[in-house]
Short mmCIF file of C-alpha atoms and ligand atoms in Angstrom, two decimals:
data_model
loop_
_atom_site.label_atom_id
_atom_site.label_comp_id
_atom_site.label_asym_id
_atom_site.label_seq_id
_atom_site.Cartn_x
_atom_site.Cartn_y
_atom_site.Cartn_z
CA MET A 12 101.64 120.64 75.13
CA SER A 13 102.50 117.38 73.40
CA GLY A 14 102.32 114.09 75.27
CA ASP A 15 106.12 113.95 75.35
CA GLU A 16 106.41 117.41 76.85
CA GLU A 17 103.79 116.53 79.44
CA ALA A 18 105.68 113.40 80.38
CA ARG A 19 108.92 115.36 80.68
CA GLN A 20 107.24 117.94 82.88
CA ARG A 21 105.78 115.24 85.15
CA GLU A 22 109.25 113.69 85.37
CA GLN A 23 110.81 117.03 86.38
CA GLU A 24 108.12 117.56 89.02
CA ALA A 25 108.70 114.11 90.50
CA LEU A 26 112.48 114.62 90.51
CA ALA A 27 111.93 117.94 92.30
CA ILE A 28 109.98 116.16 95.04
CA ALA A 29 112.85 113.69 95.40
CA ALA A 30 115.37 116.56 95.49
CA GLU A 31 113.38 118.19 98.25
CA ALA A 32 113.88 114.98 100.22
CA GLY A 33 117.62 115.26 99.54
CA ILE A 34 117.62 112.53 96.88
CA HIS A 35 119.18 113.34 93.51
CA ARG A 36 119.06 111.14 90.42
CA LEU A 37 122.39 110.72 88.64
CA ALA A 38 121.82 109.00 85.29
CA ILE A 39 124.99 107.08 84.46
CA PRO A 40 125.79 105.73 80.96
CA THR A 41 126.00 101.98 80.35
CA PRO A 42 127.03 100.02 77.25
CA PHE A 43 123.84 97.95 77.54
CA MET A 44 120.58 98.01 75.60
CA VAL A 45 118.76 99.39 78.62
CA GLY A 46 120.58 102.73 78.31
CA ARG A 47 121.42 104.83 81.35
CA VAL A 48 121.19 103.50 84.87
CA ASN A 49 119.99 105.66 87.76
CA ALA A 50 122.26 106.09 90.75
CA TYR A 51 120.76 108.15 93.57
CA LEU A 52 122.75 110.52 95.71
CA ILE A 53 121.23 110.98 99.17
CA GLU A 54 122.50 114.17 100.77
CA ASP A 55 122.35 113.07 104.36
CA SER A 56 124.83 111.85 106.90
CA PRO A 57 126.50 109.63 105.89
CA LEU A 58 126.61 110.97 102.32
CA THR A 59 125.07 108.03 100.48
CA LEU A 60 125.11 106.77 96.92
CA VAL A 61 122.58 104.11 95.90
CA ASP A 62 124.10 102.06 93.07
CA SER A 63 127.23 103.00 91.18
CA GLY A 64 126.80 102.40 87.46
CA PRO A 65 128.96 99.95 85.50
CA ASN A 66 132.72 99.60 85.67
CA SER A 67 133.82 101.89 82.85
CA ALA A 68 135.85 105.07 82.48
CA LYS A 69 132.87 106.79 80.88
CA ALA A 70 130.58 105.91 83.79
CA LEU A 71 133.20 107.03 86.32
CA ASP A 72 133.76 110.29 84.47
CA GLU A 73 130.06 111.14 84.25
CA LEU A 74 129.48 110.16 87.86
CA GLU A 75 132.31 112.44 88.92
CA GLN A 76 130.81 115.33 86.94
CA ALA A 77 127.32 114.72 88.31
CA LEU A 78 128.67 114.69 91.87
CA ALA A 79 130.70 117.83 91.21
CA ALA A 80 127.58 119.61 89.95
CA ARG A 81 126.19 119.08 93.45
CA GLY A 82 129.41 120.13 95.17
CA HIS A 83 130.72 116.66 96.01
CA ALA A 84 133.65 114.49 95.02
CA ILE A 85 133.90 110.72 94.88
CA GLU A 86 136.14 110.90 97.96
CA ASP A 87 133.19 112.40 99.91
CA ILE A 88 130.95 109.35 99.56
CA GLU A 89 130.58 107.66 102.95
CA LEU A 90 128.06 104.94 102.23
CA LEU A 91 127.52 103.00 99.03
CA VAL A 92 124.32 100.96 98.80
CA ILE A 93 123.94 98.21 96.20
CA THR A 94 120.42 97.24 95.12
CA HIS A 95 121.01 93.97 93.25
CA GLN A 96 123.39 91.70 91.40
CA HIS A 97 123.35 93.25 87.90
CA ILE A 98 126.61 94.80 86.73
CA ASP A 99 125.06 98.01 85.39
CA HIS A 100 124.18 98.75 89.04
CA PHE A 101 127.30 97.76 90.97
CA GLY A 102 130.22 97.46 88.50
CA LEU A 103 131.88 100.67 89.64
CA ALA A 104 131.38 100.00 93.36
CA SER A 105 134.85 98.60 94.08
CA ILE A 106 136.58 101.62 92.54
CA LEU A 107 134.31 104.04 94.40
CA ALA A 108 134.83 102.21 97.70
CA ARG A 109 138.59 102.18 97.24
CA ARG A 110 138.78 105.88 96.43
CA SER A 111 136.34 107.08 99.08
CA GLY A 112 136.80 104.53 101.85
CA ALA A 113 132.99 104.33 101.91
CA GLU A 114 131.16 101.52 103.63
CA VAL A 115 129.44 99.18 101.19
CA ALA A 116 125.95 98.04 102.14
CA ALA A 117 123.90 95.32 100.43
CA LEU A 118 121.49 92.52 101.25
CA ASP A 119 123.39 89.98 103.39
CA ARG A 120 122.58 87.12 101.00
CA LEU A 121 123.98 89.13 98.08
CA ALA A 122 127.35 89.79 99.75
CA PRO A 123 129.05 86.48 98.81
CA LEU A 124 128.04 86.94 95.16
CA LEU A 125 129.59 90.41 95.04
CA ALA A 126 132.76 89.30 96.82
CA ARG A 127 133.37 86.47 94.31
CA PHE A 128 132.00 88.22 91.24
CA GLY A 129 134.26 86.55 88.66
CA GLN A 130 133.68 82.95 89.80
CA GLU A 131 129.98 83.57 90.39
CA ALA A 132 129.52 85.03 86.90
CA GLU A 133 131.16 81.89 85.50
CA LEU A 134 128.69 79.72 87.44
CA ASP A 135 125.80 81.89 86.25
CA ASP A 136 126.90 81.31 82.66
CA LEU A 137 127.09 77.58 83.24
CA PHE A 138 123.56 77.60 84.63
CA ALA A 139 122.34 79.69 81.69
CA GLU A 140 124.04 77.36 79.21
CA ARG A 141 122.41 74.25 80.65
CA THR A 142 119.02 75.96 80.80
CA MET A 143 119.25 77.10 77.18
CA LEU A 144 120.19 73.65 75.87
CA ARG A 145 117.43 72.02 77.90
CA HIS A 146 114.84 74.37 76.41
CA GLY A 147 115.70 73.94 72.76
CA ILE A 148 118.23 76.67 71.98
CA PRO A 149 120.71 75.30 69.39
CA PRO A 150 124.26 74.69 70.72
CA GLU A 151 125.88 77.16 68.29
CA ILE A 152 123.67 79.99 69.62
CA VAL A 153 124.47 78.98 73.19
CA THR A 154 128.20 79.13 72.43
CA ALA A 155 127.88 82.56 70.80
CA LEU A 156 125.89 83.93 73.74
CA ARG A 157 128.48 82.66 76.19
CA ALA A 158 131.15 84.66 74.41
CA VAL A 159 128.96 87.78 74.59
CA SER A 160 128.35 87.24 78.29
CA ALA A 161 132.07 86.74 78.98
CA SER A 162 132.88 89.98 77.17
CA PHE A 163 130.30 91.87 79.29
CA ARG A 164 131.98 90.71 82.47
CA ALA A 165 134.54 93.54 82.30
CA TRP A 166 131.75 95.96 83.26
CA GLY A 167 131.46 94.24 86.64
CA SER A 168 134.00 93.97 89.44
CA ALA A 169 134.17 92.13 92.77
CA VAL A 170 133.39 94.28 95.78
CA GLU A 171 133.44 93.56 99.49
CA VAL A 172 130.24 94.32 101.38
CA THR A 173 131.25 95.83 104.73
CA ARG A 174 127.69 96.31 105.93
CA PRO A 175 125.48 93.30 105.19
CA LEU A 176 121.78 94.15 105.58
CA ALA A 177 119.13 91.70 106.74
CA ASP A 178 115.73 91.70 105.03
CA GLY A 179 113.55 93.99 107.16
CA ALA A 180 116.47 95.80 108.80
CA ALA A 181 116.60 99.57 109.16
CA LEU A 182 119.34 101.61 107.54
CA GLU A 183 119.62 104.70 109.75
CA LEU A 184 120.85 107.98 108.31
CA ARG A 185 120.78 111.27 110.22
CA ASP A 186 117.61 112.56 108.57
CA ARG A 187 115.85 109.35 107.56
CA THR A 188 115.36 105.66 108.11
CA LEU A 189 115.41 103.35 105.12
CA ARG A 190 113.73 100.00 105.59
CA VAL A 191 115.55 97.23 103.73
CA LEU A 192 113.10 94.98 101.85
CA HIS A 193 114.03 91.94 99.78
CA ARG A 194 111.79 91.90 96.67
CA PRO A 195 113.19 89.15 94.43
CA GLY A 196 111.99 88.44 90.90
CA HIS A 197 113.75 90.67 88.40
CA SER A 198 116.88 89.19 89.97
CA PRO A 199 117.14 86.92 93.04
CA SER A 200 118.75 89.71 95.09
CA ASP A 201 116.48 92.71 94.31
CA THR A 202 116.38 94.93 97.36
CA VAL A 203 114.22 98.04 97.74
CA PHE A 204 114.70 100.79 100.32
CA HIS A 205 111.64 102.35 101.91
CA ASP A 206 111.51 105.77 103.54
CA GLN A 207 108.18 105.33 105.26
CA SER A 208 107.91 108.84 106.68
CA ARG A 209 108.25 110.38 103.20
CA ALA A 210 106.45 107.53 101.38
CA ILE A 211 109.40 107.19 98.99
CA LEU A 212 110.66 103.87 97.67
CA LEU A 213 114.08 103.41 96.07
CA ALA A 214 113.08 100.47 93.89
CA ALA A 215 115.95 99.87 91.43
CA ASP A 216 114.79 97.43 88.75
CA HIS A 217 111.92 96.00 90.78
CA LEU A 218 109.58 98.48 89.09
CA ILE A 219 110.35 100.57 85.99
CA ALA A 220 107.86 102.86 84.25
CA HIS A 221 108.80 102.53 80.58
CA ILE A 222 109.71 98.83 80.40
CA SER A 223 108.47 95.75 82.23
CA SER A 224 111.28 94.50 84.47
CA ASN A 225 111.98 91.13 82.88
CA PRO A 226 112.31 88.46 85.54
CA LEU A 227 115.58 86.91 84.42
CA LEU A 228 116.09 83.25 85.12
CA ALA A 229 119.05 83.01 87.51
CA ARG A 230 120.64 80.65 90.02
CA PRO A 231 119.01 80.90 93.46
CA LEU A 232 120.86 83.22 95.85
CA ASP A 233 122.13 80.61 98.26
CA ALA A 234 123.02 78.08 95.57
CA ASP A 235 126.46 76.87 96.40
CA GLY A 236 128.61 76.51 93.32
CA ASP A 237 127.32 74.63 90.31
CA TYR A 238 123.52 74.66 90.68
CA SER A 239 121.48 71.94 89.00
CA GLY A 240 118.38 71.86 91.20
CA PRO A 241 114.82 72.65 90.13
CA ARG A 242 114.29 75.59 87.76
CA PRO A 243 113.68 78.78 89.78
CA GLN A 244 110.30 80.37 89.01
CA ALA A 245 111.36 83.95 88.47
CA LEU A 246 108.05 85.38 87.24
CA LEU A 247 105.97 83.78 90.02
CA THR A 248 108.48 85.14 92.53
CA TYR A 249 108.34 88.54 90.86
CA LEU A 250 104.54 88.73 90.85
CA ALA A 251 104.47 87.89 94.58
CA SER A 252 107.01 90.68 95.20
CA LEU A 253 104.91 93.12 93.17
CA GLU A 254 101.85 92.24 95.31
CA GLN A 255 103.82 93.28 98.39
CA THR A 256 104.85 96.57 96.81
CA ARG A 257 101.32 97.22 95.55
CA ALA A 258 100.07 97.09 99.16
CA MET A 259 102.44 99.90 100.22
CA GLU A 260 101.45 103.55 100.65
CA LEU A 261 103.83 105.36 98.30
CA ALA A 262 103.98 108.88 96.94
CA LEU A 263 107.06 108.31 94.81
CA VAL A 264 108.98 105.32 93.46
CA LEU A 265 112.53 105.98 92.25
CA PRO A 266 113.49 103.28 89.73
CA GLY A 267 116.85 102.02 88.46
CA HIS A 268 116.15 103.22 84.92
CA GLY A 269 114.06 106.08 83.55
CA ALA A 270 111.52 108.36 85.16
CA PRO A 271 110.10 108.32 88.70
CA ILE A 272 106.75 106.59 89.23
CA VAL A 273 103.96 108.47 90.99
CA ASP A 274 101.14 105.91 90.68
CA HIS A 275 102.70 102.56 91.48
CA VAL A 276 99.35 100.78 91.95
CA ALA A 277 98.16 101.61 88.42
CA LEU A 278 101.54 100.61 86.97
CA ILE A 279 101.64 97.32 88.87
CA ASP A 280 98.08 96.52 87.78
CA GLU A 281 99.15 97.20 84.18
CA ARG A 282 102.04 94.75 84.65
CA PHE A 283 99.67 92.11 86.07
CA ARG A 284 97.45 92.49 82.98
CA LEU A 285 100.46 92.28 80.63
CA HIS A 286 101.66 89.03 82.19
CA ARG A 287 98.16 87.51 82.13
CA ARG A 288 97.78 88.40 78.43
CA ARG A 289 101.18 87.00 77.56
CA ALA A 290 100.52 83.77 79.45
CA GLU A 291 97.24 83.36 77.55
CA LYS A 292 99.01 83.89 74.22
CA ILE A 293 101.57 81.25 75.14
CA ARG A 294 98.83 78.89 76.31
CA ARG A 295 97.23 79.11 72.84
CA LEU A 296 100.56 78.42 71.11
CA ILE A 297 101.12 75.35 73.27
CA ALA A 298 97.52 74.17 72.72
CA SER A 299 98.03 74.21 68.94
CA GLN A 300 101.08 71.92 69.23
CA PRO A 301 103.72 70.91 71.82
CA ARG A 302 106.70 73.26 71.67
CA THR A 303 109.99 74.00 73.37
CA ALA A 304 110.33 77.33 75.17
CA HIS A 305 112.71 78.50 72.43
CA GLU A 306 110.18 77.63 69.71
CA ILE A 307 107.57 79.65 71.60
CA ALA A 308 109.98 82.59 71.86
CA GLN A 309 110.58 82.45 68.10
CA GLU A 310 106.83 82.46 67.42
CA LEU A 311 106.44 85.52 69.63
CA TRP A 312 109.55 87.54 68.81
CA GLY A 313 111.08 86.11 65.62
CA ASN A 314 114.79 86.83 65.27
CA VAL A 315 114.99 88.61 68.64
CA ALA A 316 114.54 85.15 70.15
CA VAL A 317 117.93 84.34 68.62
CA THR A 318 119.88 87.55 69.31
CA GLN A 319 118.35 87.83 72.81
CA ALA A 320 117.91 84.10 73.35
CA TYR A 321 118.33 84.01 77.12
CA LEU A 322 116.18 87.06 77.80
CA THR A 323 113.31 85.77 75.66
CA LEU A 324 113.72 82.26 77.08
CA SER A 325 113.39 83.66 80.61
CA GLU A 326 110.28 85.54 79.51
CA VAL A 327 108.64 82.42 78.04
CA LEU A 328 109.56 80.13 80.95
CA GLY A 329 108.23 82.66 83.45
CA HIS A 330 104.82 82.59 81.80
CA VAL A 331 104.90 78.83 81.28
CA ASP A 332 105.39 78.61 85.07
CA LEU A 333 102.07 80.43 85.50
CA LEU A 334 100.41 77.91 83.17
CA LEU A 335 102.06 74.96 84.93
CA ARG A 336 100.86 76.29 88.27
CA ASP A 337 97.32 76.61 86.95
CA GLY A 338 97.43 73.11 85.50
CA ALA A 339 96.94 74.36 81.91
CA VAL A 340 100.12 72.80 80.50
CA VAL A 341 102.48 69.94 81.32
CA GLU A 342 106.18 69.43 80.79
CA GLN A 343 107.51 66.55 78.66
CA GLU A 344 111.19 65.74 78.50
CA ARG A 345 112.85 63.74 75.73
CA ASP A 346 116.62 63.34 75.22
CA GLY A 347 117.28 66.17 77.64
CA VAL A 348 115.04 68.66 75.81
CA VAL A 349 111.79 69.89 77.36
CA ARG A 350 108.56 70.46 75.41
CA PHE A 351 105.39 71.92 76.82
CA GLN A 352 101.98 70.59 75.84
CA ALA A 353 98.38 71.24 76.77
CA ALA A 354 97.25 69.41 79.90
ZN1 ZN J 22 118.74 94.71 86.94
#
């Protein structure tokens, strides 16, 4: 068997274990680079769907077909659970809730963001714009990216959370208890759901097998309106969250994209090594001469640092935060633009 076939077989085996626990992966199409997003149908009472996919006719159509293949209709969904604030995960939620009358559950601190999606997305863009200019991204690129972001907004939609969940709370279904755990980092609102008796974790984008879950720089959750406080340290937050997950006894992790994860400790250790290596690479670049975060991103990724300017900026700043914490680099600001230099 080829490596690919082996991987596919392992994936099918892991999905079979999930199915035995009544959890079925529905891979929903998105227009984004990441490809399909995983929604999970939990055949329990209430009939539960974890994440919805984006707000598009194609996503709705495929979701309907995937549900029908299991003998359900959208109208049958009784509980909709949202894992975090990214539109590929919740965009369709308002339509599903309207059609099914399902309760909508999400982390309590995420609820206001979902309820005011349009205004909040505008504030997110403002925050991103300021951050990009401050870290050396040219104004014309910032303007272009804003237009892209505004056009993506149609794949989201405001939704009212009828069942706000506290961090640590228990979500009781007939056949299982899901512990609600806030694990911020990839986004400020990342929430994972832990079935302790089956050692299964619904992890969304907190942990993904085939890509490292980029900790995107975002406004803090409770930021009211136009946020201009200290820069949130997304990677440091993320690494602390990963430590917590690493300490858990898990047989199966069901991620928001791609295949299930059966050895989360090995994968998390691999991520820790990746971030250490990347930080060291960035430390060397800064040691050779002071640079803005955007200049560092260009050194590392060339033109991708332009087309994916915010993503790569988040990646660089996350690792610079590690170096700042360790006292290896310092931040210098001149005319509103920040450069990093060796300490
Ligand atoms: Zn995400």
